[in-house]
Short mmCIF file of C-alpha atoms and ligand atoms in Angstrom, two decimals:
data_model
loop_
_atom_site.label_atom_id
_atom_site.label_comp_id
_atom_site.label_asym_id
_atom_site.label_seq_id
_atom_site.Cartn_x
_atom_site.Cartn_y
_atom_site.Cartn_z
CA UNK A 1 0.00 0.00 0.00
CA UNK A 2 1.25 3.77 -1.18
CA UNK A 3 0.32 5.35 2.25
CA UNK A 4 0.92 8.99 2.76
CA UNK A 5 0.60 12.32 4.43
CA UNK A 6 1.55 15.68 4.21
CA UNK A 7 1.45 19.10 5.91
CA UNK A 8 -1.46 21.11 5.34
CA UNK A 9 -2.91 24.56 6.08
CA UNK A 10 -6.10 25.66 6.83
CA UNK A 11 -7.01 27.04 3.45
CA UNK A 12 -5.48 23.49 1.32
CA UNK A 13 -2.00 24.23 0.56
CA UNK A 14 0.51 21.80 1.38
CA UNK A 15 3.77 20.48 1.90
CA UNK A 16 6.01 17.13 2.46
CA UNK A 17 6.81 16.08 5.79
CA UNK A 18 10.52 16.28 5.04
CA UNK A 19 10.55 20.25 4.53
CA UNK A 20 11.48 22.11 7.28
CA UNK A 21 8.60 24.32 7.86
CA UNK A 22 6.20 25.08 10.24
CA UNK A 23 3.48 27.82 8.46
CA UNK A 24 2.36 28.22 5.67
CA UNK A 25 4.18 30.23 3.21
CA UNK A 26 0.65 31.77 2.00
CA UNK A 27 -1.38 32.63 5.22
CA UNK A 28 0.92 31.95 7.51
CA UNK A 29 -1.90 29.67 9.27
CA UNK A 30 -0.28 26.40 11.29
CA UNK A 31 0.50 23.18 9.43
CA UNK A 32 -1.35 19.51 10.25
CA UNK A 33 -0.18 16.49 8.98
CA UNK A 34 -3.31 14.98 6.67
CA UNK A 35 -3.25 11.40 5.75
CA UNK A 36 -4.53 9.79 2.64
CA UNK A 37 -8.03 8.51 3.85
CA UNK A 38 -8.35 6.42 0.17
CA UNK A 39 -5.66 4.31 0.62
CA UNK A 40 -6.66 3.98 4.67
CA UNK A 41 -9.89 3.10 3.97
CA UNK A 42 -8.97 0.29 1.90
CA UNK A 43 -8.40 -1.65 5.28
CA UNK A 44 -11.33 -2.20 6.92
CA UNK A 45 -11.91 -1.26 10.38
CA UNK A 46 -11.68 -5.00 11.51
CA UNK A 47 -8.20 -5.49 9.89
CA UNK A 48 -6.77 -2.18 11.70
CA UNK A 49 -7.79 -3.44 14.95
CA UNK A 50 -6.51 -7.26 14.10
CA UNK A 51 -3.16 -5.48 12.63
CA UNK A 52 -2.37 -3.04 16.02
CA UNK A 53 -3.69 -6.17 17.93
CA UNK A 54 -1.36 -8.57 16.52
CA UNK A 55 1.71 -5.63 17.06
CA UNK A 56 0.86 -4.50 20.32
CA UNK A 57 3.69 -4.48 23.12
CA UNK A 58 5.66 -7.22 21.07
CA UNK A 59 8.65 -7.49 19.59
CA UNK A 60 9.47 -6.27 16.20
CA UNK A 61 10.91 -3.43 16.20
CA UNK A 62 9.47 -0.68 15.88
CA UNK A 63 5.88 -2.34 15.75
CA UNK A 64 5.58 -3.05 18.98
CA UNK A 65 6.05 0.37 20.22
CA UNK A 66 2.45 1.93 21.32
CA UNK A 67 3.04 4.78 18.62
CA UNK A 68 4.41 2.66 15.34
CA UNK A 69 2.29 0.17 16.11
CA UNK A 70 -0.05 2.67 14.36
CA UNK A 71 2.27 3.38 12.13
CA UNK A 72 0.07 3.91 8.91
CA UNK A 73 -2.07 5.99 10.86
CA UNK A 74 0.82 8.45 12.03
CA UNK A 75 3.78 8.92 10.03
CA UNK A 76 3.74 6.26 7.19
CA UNK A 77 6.90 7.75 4.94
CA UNK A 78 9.70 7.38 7.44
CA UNK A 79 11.69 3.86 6.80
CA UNK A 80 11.84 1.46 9.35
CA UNK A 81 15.34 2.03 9.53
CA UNK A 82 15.39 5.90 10.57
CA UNK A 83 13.02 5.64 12.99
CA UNK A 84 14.20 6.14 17.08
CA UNK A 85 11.77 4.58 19.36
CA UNK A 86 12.20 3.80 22.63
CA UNK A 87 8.93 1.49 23.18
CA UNK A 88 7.07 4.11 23.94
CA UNK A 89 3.34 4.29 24.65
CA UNK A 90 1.69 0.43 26.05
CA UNK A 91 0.97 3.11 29.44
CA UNK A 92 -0.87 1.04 31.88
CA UNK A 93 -4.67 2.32 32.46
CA UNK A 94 -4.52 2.28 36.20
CA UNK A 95 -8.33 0.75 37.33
CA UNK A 96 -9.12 3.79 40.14
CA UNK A 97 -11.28 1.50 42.03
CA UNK A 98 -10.75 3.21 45.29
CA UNK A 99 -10.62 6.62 44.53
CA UNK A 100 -13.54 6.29 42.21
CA UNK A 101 -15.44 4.59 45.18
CA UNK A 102 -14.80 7.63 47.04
CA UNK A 103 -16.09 9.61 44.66
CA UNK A 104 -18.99 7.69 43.73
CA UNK A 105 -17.76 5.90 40.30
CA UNK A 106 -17.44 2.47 39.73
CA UNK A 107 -15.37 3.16 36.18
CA UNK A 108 -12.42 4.93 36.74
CA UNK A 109 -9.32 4.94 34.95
CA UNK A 110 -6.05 6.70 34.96
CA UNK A 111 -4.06 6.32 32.15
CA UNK A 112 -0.62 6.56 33.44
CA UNK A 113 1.25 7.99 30.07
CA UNK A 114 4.02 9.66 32.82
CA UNK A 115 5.62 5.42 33.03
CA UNK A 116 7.27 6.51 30.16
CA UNK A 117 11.24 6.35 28.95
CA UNK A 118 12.14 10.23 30.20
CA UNK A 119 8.33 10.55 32.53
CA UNK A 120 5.84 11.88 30.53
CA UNK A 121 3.90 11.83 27.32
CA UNK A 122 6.30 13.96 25.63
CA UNK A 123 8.01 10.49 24.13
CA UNK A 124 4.99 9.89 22.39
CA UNK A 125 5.50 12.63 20.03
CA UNK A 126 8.94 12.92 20.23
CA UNK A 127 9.64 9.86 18.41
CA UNK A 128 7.95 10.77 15.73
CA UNK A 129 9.70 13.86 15.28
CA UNK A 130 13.05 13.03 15.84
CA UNK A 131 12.27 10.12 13.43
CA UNK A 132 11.67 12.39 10.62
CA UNK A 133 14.53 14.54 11.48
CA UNK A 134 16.70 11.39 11.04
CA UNK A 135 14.90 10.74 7.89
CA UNK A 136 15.54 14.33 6.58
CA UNK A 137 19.48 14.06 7.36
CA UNK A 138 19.57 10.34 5.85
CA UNK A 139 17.93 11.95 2.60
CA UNK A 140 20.51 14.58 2.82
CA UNK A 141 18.99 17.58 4.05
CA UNK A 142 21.10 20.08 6.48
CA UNK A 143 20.09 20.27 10.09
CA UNK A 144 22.71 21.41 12.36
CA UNK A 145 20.42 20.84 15.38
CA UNK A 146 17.06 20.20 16.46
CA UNK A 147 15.44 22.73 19.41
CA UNK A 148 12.58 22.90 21.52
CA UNK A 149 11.42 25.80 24.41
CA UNK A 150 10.23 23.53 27.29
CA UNK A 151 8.14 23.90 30.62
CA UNK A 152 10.91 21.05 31.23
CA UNK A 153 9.13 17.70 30.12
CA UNK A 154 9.59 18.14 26.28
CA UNK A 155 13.27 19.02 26.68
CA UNK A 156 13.88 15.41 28.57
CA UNK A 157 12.09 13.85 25.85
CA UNK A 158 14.12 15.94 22.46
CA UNK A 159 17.23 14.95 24.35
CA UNK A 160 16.92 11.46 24.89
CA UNK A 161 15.62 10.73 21.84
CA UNK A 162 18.30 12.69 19.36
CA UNK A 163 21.16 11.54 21.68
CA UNK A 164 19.81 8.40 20.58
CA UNK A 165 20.24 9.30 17.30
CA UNK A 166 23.31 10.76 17.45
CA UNK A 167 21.67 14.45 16.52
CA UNK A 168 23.04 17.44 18.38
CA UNK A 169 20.17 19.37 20.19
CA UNK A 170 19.49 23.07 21.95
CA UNK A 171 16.97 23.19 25.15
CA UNK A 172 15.43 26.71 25.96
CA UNK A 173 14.49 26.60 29.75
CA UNK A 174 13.07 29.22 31.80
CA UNK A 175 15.82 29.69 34.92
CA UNK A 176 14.64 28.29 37.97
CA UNK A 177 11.14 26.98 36.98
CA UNK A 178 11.65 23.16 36.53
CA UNK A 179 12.52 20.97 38.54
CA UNK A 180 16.08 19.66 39.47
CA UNK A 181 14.89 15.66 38.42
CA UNK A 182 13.89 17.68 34.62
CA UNK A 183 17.07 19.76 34.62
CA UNK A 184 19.08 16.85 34.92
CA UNK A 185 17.69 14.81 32.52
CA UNK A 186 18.88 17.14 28.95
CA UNK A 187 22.45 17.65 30.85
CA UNK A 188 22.74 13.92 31.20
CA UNK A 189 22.08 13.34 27.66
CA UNK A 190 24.50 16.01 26.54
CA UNK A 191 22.26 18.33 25.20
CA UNK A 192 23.22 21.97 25.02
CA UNK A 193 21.18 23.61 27.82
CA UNK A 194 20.52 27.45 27.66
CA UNK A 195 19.01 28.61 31.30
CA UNK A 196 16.49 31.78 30.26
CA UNK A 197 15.66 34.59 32.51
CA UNK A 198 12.22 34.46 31.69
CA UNK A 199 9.21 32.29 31.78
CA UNK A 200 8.01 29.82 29.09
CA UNK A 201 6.42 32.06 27.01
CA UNK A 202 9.50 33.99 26.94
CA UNK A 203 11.81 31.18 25.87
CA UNK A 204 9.16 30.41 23.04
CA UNK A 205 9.14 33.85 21.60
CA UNK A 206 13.13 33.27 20.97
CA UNK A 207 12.87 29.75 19.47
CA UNK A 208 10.28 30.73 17.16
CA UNK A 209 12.98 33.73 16.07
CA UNK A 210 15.41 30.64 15.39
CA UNK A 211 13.32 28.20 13.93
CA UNK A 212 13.63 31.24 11.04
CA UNK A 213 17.12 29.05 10.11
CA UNK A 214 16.27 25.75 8.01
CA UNK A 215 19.27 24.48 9.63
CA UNK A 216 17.82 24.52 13.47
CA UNK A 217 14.76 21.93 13.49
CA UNK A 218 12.05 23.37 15.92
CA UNK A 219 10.89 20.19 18.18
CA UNK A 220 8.08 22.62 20.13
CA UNK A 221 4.22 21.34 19.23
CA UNK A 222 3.70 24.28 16.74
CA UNK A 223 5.19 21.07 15.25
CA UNK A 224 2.21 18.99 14.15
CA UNK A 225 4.46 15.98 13.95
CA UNK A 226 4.90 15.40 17.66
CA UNK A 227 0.62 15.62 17.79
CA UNK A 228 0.45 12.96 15.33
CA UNK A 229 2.46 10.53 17.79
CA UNK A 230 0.19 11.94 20.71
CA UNK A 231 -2.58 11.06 18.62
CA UNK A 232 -1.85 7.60 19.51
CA UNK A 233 -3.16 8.32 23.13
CA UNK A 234 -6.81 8.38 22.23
CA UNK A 235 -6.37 4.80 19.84
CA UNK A 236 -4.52 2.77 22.72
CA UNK A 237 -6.97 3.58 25.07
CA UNK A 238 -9.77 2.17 22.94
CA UNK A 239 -7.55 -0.98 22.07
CA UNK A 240 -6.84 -1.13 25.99
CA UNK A 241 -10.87 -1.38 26.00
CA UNK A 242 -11.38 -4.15 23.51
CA UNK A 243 -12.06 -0.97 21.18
CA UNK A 244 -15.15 0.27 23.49
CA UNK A 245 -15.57 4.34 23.71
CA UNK A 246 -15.06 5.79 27.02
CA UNK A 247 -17.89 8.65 28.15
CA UNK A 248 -15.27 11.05 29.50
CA UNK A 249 -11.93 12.27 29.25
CA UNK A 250 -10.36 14.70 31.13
CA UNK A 251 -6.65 15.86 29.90
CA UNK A 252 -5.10 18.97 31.64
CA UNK A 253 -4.02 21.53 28.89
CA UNK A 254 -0.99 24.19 28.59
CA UNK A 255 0.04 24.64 24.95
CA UNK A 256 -3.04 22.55 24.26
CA UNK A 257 -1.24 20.30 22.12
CA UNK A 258 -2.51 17.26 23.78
CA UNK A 259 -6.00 18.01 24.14
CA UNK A 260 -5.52 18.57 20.22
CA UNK A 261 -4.22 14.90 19.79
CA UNK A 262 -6.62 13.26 22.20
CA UNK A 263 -9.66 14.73 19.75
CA UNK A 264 -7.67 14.25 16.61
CA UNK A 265 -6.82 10.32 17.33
CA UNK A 266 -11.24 10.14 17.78
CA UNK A 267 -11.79 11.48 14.73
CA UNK A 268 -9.92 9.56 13.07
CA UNK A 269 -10.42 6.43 14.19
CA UNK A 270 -14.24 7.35 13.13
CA UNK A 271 -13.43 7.99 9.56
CA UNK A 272 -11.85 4.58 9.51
CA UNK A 273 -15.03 3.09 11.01
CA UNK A 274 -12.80 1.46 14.51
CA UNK A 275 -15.47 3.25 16.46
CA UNK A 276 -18.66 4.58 16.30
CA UNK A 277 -19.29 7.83 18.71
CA UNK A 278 -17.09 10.07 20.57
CA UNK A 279 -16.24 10.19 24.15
CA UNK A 280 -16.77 13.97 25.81
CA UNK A 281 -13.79 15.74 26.32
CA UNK A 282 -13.12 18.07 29.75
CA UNK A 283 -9.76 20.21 29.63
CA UNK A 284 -8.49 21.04 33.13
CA UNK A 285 -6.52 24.03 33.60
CA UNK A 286 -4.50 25.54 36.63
CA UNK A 287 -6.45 28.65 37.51
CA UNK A 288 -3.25 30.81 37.56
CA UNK A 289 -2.81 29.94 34.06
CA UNK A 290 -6.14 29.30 32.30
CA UNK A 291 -6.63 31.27 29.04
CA UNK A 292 -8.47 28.73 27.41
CA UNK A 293 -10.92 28.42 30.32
CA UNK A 294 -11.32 32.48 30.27
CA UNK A 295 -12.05 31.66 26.47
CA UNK A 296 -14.78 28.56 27.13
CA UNK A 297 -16.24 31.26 29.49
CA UNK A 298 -16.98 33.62 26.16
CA UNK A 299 -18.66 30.36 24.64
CA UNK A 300 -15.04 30.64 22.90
CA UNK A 301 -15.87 33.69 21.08
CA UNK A 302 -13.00 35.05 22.30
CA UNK A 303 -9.46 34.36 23.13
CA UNK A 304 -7.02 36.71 24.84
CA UNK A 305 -3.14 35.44 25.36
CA UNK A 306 -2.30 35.98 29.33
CA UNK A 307 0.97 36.36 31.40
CA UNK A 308 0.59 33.13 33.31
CA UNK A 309 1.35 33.38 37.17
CA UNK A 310 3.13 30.70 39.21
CA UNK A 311 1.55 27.55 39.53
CA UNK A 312 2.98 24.29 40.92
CA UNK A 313 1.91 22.89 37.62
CA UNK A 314 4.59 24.27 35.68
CA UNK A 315 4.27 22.20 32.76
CA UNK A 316 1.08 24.09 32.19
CA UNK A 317 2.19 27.40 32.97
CA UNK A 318 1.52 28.87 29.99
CA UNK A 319 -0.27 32.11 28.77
CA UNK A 320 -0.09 32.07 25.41
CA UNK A 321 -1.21 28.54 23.81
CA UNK A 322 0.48 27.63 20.67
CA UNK A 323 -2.55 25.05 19.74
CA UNK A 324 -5.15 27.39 20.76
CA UNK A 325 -7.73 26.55 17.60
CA UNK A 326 -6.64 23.68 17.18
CA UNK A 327 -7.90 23.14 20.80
CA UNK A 328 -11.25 25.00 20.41
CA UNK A 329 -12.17 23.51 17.06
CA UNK A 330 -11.32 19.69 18.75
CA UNK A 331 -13.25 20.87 21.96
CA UNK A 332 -16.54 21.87 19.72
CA UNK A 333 -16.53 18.70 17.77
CA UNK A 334 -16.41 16.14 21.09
CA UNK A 335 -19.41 18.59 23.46
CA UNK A 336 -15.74 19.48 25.42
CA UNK A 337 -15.87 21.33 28.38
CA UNK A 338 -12.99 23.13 30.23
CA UNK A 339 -12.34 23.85 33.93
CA UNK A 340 -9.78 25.23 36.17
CA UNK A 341 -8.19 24.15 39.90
CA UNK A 342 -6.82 26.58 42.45
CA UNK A 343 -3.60 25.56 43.72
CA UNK A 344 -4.87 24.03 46.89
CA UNK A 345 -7.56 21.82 44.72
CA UNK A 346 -4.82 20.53 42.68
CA UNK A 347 -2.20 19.41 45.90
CA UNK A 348 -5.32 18.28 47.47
CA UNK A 349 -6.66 16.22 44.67
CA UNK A 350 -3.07 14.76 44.31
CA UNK A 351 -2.52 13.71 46.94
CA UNK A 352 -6.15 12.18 48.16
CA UNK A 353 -5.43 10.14 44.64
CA UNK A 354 -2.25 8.94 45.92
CA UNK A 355 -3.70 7.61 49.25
CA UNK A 356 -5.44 5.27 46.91
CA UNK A 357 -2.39 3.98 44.97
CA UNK A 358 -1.20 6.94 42.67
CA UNK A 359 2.07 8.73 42.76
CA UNK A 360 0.95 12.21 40.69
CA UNK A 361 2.37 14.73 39.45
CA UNK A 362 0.69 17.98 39.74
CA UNK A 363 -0.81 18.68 36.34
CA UNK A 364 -2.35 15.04 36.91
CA UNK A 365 -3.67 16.93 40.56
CA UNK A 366 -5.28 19.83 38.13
CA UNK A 367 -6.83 16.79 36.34
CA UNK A 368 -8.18 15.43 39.33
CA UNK A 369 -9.69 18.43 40.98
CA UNK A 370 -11.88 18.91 38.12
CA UNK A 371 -12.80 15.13 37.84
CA UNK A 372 -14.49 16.03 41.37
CA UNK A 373 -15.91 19.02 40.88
CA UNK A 374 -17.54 17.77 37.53
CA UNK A 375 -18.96 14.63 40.07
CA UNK A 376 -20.14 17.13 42.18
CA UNK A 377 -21.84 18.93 39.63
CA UNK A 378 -23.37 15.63 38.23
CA UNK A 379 -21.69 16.49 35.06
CA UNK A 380 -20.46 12.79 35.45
CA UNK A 381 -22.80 10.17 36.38
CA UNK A 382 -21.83 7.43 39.01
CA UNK A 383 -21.38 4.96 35.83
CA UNK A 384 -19.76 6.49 33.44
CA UNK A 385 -16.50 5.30 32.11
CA UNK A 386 -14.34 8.43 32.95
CA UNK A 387 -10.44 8.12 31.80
CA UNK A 388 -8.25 10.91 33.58
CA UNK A 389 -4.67 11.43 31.56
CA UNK A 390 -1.96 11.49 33.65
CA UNK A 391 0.80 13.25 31.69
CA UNK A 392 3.80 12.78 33.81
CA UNK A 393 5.64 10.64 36.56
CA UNK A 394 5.06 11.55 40.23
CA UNK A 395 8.74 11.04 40.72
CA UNK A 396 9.73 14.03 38.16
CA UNK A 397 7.74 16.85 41.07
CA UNK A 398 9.33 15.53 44.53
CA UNK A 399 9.14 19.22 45.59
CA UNK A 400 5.91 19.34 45.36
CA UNK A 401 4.99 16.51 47.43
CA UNK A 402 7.30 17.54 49.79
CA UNK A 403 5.85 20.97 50.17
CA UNK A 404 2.64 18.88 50.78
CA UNK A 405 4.09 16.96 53.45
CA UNK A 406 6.00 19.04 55.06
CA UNK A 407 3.86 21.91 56.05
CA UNK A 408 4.95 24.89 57.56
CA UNK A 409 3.40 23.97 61.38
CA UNK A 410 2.04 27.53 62.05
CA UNK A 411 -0.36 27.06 58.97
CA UNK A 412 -3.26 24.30 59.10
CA UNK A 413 -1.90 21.06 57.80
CA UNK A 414 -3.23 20.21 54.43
CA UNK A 415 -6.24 17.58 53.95
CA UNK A 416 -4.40 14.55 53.40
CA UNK A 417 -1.00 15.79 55.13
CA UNK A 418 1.56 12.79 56.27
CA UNK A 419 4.60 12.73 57.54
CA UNK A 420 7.50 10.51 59.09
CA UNK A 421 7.50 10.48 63.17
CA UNK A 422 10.65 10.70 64.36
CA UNK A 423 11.46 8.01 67.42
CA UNK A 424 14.38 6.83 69.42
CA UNK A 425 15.61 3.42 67.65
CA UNK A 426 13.68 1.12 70.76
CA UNK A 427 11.12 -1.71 70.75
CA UNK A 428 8.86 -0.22 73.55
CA UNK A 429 8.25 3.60 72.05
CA UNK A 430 7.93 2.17 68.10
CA UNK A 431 5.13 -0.09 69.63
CA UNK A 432 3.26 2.84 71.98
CA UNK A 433 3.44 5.22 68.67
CA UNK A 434 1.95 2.40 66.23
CA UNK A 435 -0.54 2.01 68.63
CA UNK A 436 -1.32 5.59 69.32
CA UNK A 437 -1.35 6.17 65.42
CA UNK A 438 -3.33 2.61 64.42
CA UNK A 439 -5.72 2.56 67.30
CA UNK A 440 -5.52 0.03 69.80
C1 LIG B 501 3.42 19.18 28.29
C2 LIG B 501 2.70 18.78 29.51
C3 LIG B 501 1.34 19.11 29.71
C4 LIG B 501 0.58 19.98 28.78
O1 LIG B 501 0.41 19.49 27.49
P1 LIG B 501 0.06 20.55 26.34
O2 LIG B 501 0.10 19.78 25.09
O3 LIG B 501 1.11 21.62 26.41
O4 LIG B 501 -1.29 21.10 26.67
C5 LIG B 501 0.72 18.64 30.85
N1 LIG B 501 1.38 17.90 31.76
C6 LIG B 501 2.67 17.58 31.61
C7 LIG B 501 3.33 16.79 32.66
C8 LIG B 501 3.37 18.00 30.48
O5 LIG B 501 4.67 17.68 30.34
ZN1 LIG B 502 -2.07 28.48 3.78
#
């Protein structure tokens, strides 16, 4: 089968993958990749789902990865042999029987995309990406490096994956607003790191001045390559439901990339006839950084860009969305709704999870906190089948469990506040204080 795809504008002018280009040279409108639904729909939607069956989590390289397992359906004209995948996607789809008892579901899941090679669901795209890169440098073309601004999860991601491939890369961070665990990750891998004295938005505006070289490849999500490999998010979770459509899906947004993906891997997989109806879609914001939920508020008749303030979700600290009509024309099609969490909903949702199993990060915590106010709210019945995304490993945000656990002790100890006891090393006060703290 001749299968193919192609950047495309708004208005129907496109481009190959393998230029180095990010708008259109026209209207200056962002570029998706479309895929030739003719030769697609020459499979039917039972052979897809035997074909990613028969690939899923096994062996041959790179089929059994979660994203080239799809491979037809996300970036068909890379070879085999350029392609730089780590296994990524197969995320389990944690069953939140506990916390959803709390809560009053009996079908909760968590799919845990952070149990990922560098923590989040950055790899998912960043495969694909640094696959075509590859595929541009094996065909010849000139790319001295590939680049990417980062709230610090899609930095860890461009620079494991191109050290993999041998492919020198540049990392704009914003000074002192990610965490040590996501600094450490591009400076293991050799990447050259450039600390900004700015914020995200800040370190964007410059990249996007670079990306004017062809020789510097821009890795940021403006980059409809890395959606295409998020994409895969919303097919695996179908296949990880004998191909059954959940009711709801809630996905915390920042650059609104993801939330793009989720909607994008639905509709697709209902062109193709693998399902049948789409799932609702809630985005989940932090409130000190919610444009698009200031924007749902207009009935998304209007957008303004914000300065985002602090939040402990960092990775979502953004004012200025890159993906921002993407996001609003996927949130239209799937009945979406968006909603925001203060920063005490968002530690406190995190961390109640965690008593139940989780380790979460705190954009997964912003996820969460809506997830209960929309069951409070009855937006979400008691049996619904409710997915919540978890974008990133617990273990990449120590500080901010840490700050949870270690409260100041003049202040009121958070909700669901624990921390060690410190004891004299004997048998006799280790008993009393079990006892004390169990209950006799
Ligand atoms: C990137 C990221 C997000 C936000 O995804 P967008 O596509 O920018 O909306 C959320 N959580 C984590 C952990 C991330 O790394
Ligand atoms: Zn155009």
């Amino acid at each position: 089968m001749n299968y193919n795809a192609w950047f495309e504008c708004d208005l129907g002018c496109t481009y190959p993958l393998t230029e180095v280009i990010y708008r259109c040279k026209n209207c200056n409108g962002l570029l998706n990749v479309k895929h030739d639904f003719d030769v697609l729909k020459q499979r039917s939607a039972e052979d897809w789902k035997n074909l990613f069956e028969q690939r899923y989590m096994r062996t041959q390289y790179p089929y059994g990865s979660g994203v080239w397992g799809k491979k037809e359906l996300v970036c068909p004209i890379v070879d085999d042999g350029n392609i730089i995948s780590m296994y990524e996607g197969g995320t389990n789809l944690f069953w939140a029987e506990r916390f959803g008892k709390q809560l009053g579901l009996s079908d909760l899941w968590i799919k845990q995309c952070g149990n990922s090679h560098t923590g989040s669901f950055k790899d998912l795209g960043m495969t694909v990406l640094v696959s075509m890169v590859n595929q541009i440098i094996s065909d010849g073309g000139n790319i001295r490096a590939v680049m990417c601004a980062s709230t610090g999860d899609t930095s860890a991601s461009l620079a494991a994956y191109t050290s993999a491939a041998g492919i020198p890369a540049i990392i704009l961070l914003p000074k002192e607003k990610v965490t040590r665990e996501q600094l450490i990750q591009p400076i293991a891998n050799g990447a050259l790191t450039l600390s900004l004295e700015t914020d995200f938005d800040g370190c964007m505006a410059i990249v996007q001045k670079l990306a004017a070289r062809k020789d510097f490849y821009l890795a940021n999500s403006i980059n409809s390559l890395r959606i295409e490999g998020q994409k895969t998010i919303s097919i695996e979770i179908v296949q990880q439901f004998d191909w059954e459509v959940p009711d709801w899906i809630i996905i915390p947004g920042g650059n609104l990339g993801n939330v793009s993906a989720l909607g994008l891997g639905f509709l697709m997989m209902k062109q193709l006839g693998i399902i049948d109806k789409l799932p609702r879609i809630a985005c989940a914001q932090a409130a000190r950084a919610n444009p698009l939920y200031r924007s749902y508020k207009t009935g998304f008749t209007e957008f303004k860009a914000i300065t985002a303030q602090s939040t402990q979700a960092t990775a979502i600290q953004i004012g200025n969305p890159v993906s921002i009509h993407r996001a609003i024309r996927v949130l239209k099609q799937f009945d979406g709704i968006v909603d925001q969490a203060s920063e005490v909903e968002l530690a406190d949702a995190a961390a109640r999870a965690d008593r139940t199993g989780l380790f979460n990060c705190p954009h997964t915590g912003v996820a969460l906190a809506v997830l209960i106010k929309m069951v409070e709210r009855k937006q979400i019945q008691k049996t619904d089948r409710v997915i919540v995304i978890s974008t990133a490993n617990g273990l990449k945000f120590p500080d901010f469990k840490v700050a949870y656990h270690n409260f100041v002790p003049n202040e009121p100890a958070p909700q669901y506040y624990n921390a060690p006891i410190e004891l004299e090393a004997n048998y006799d006060s280790v008993l009393k204080q079990i006892d004390k703290q169990l209950g006799v």
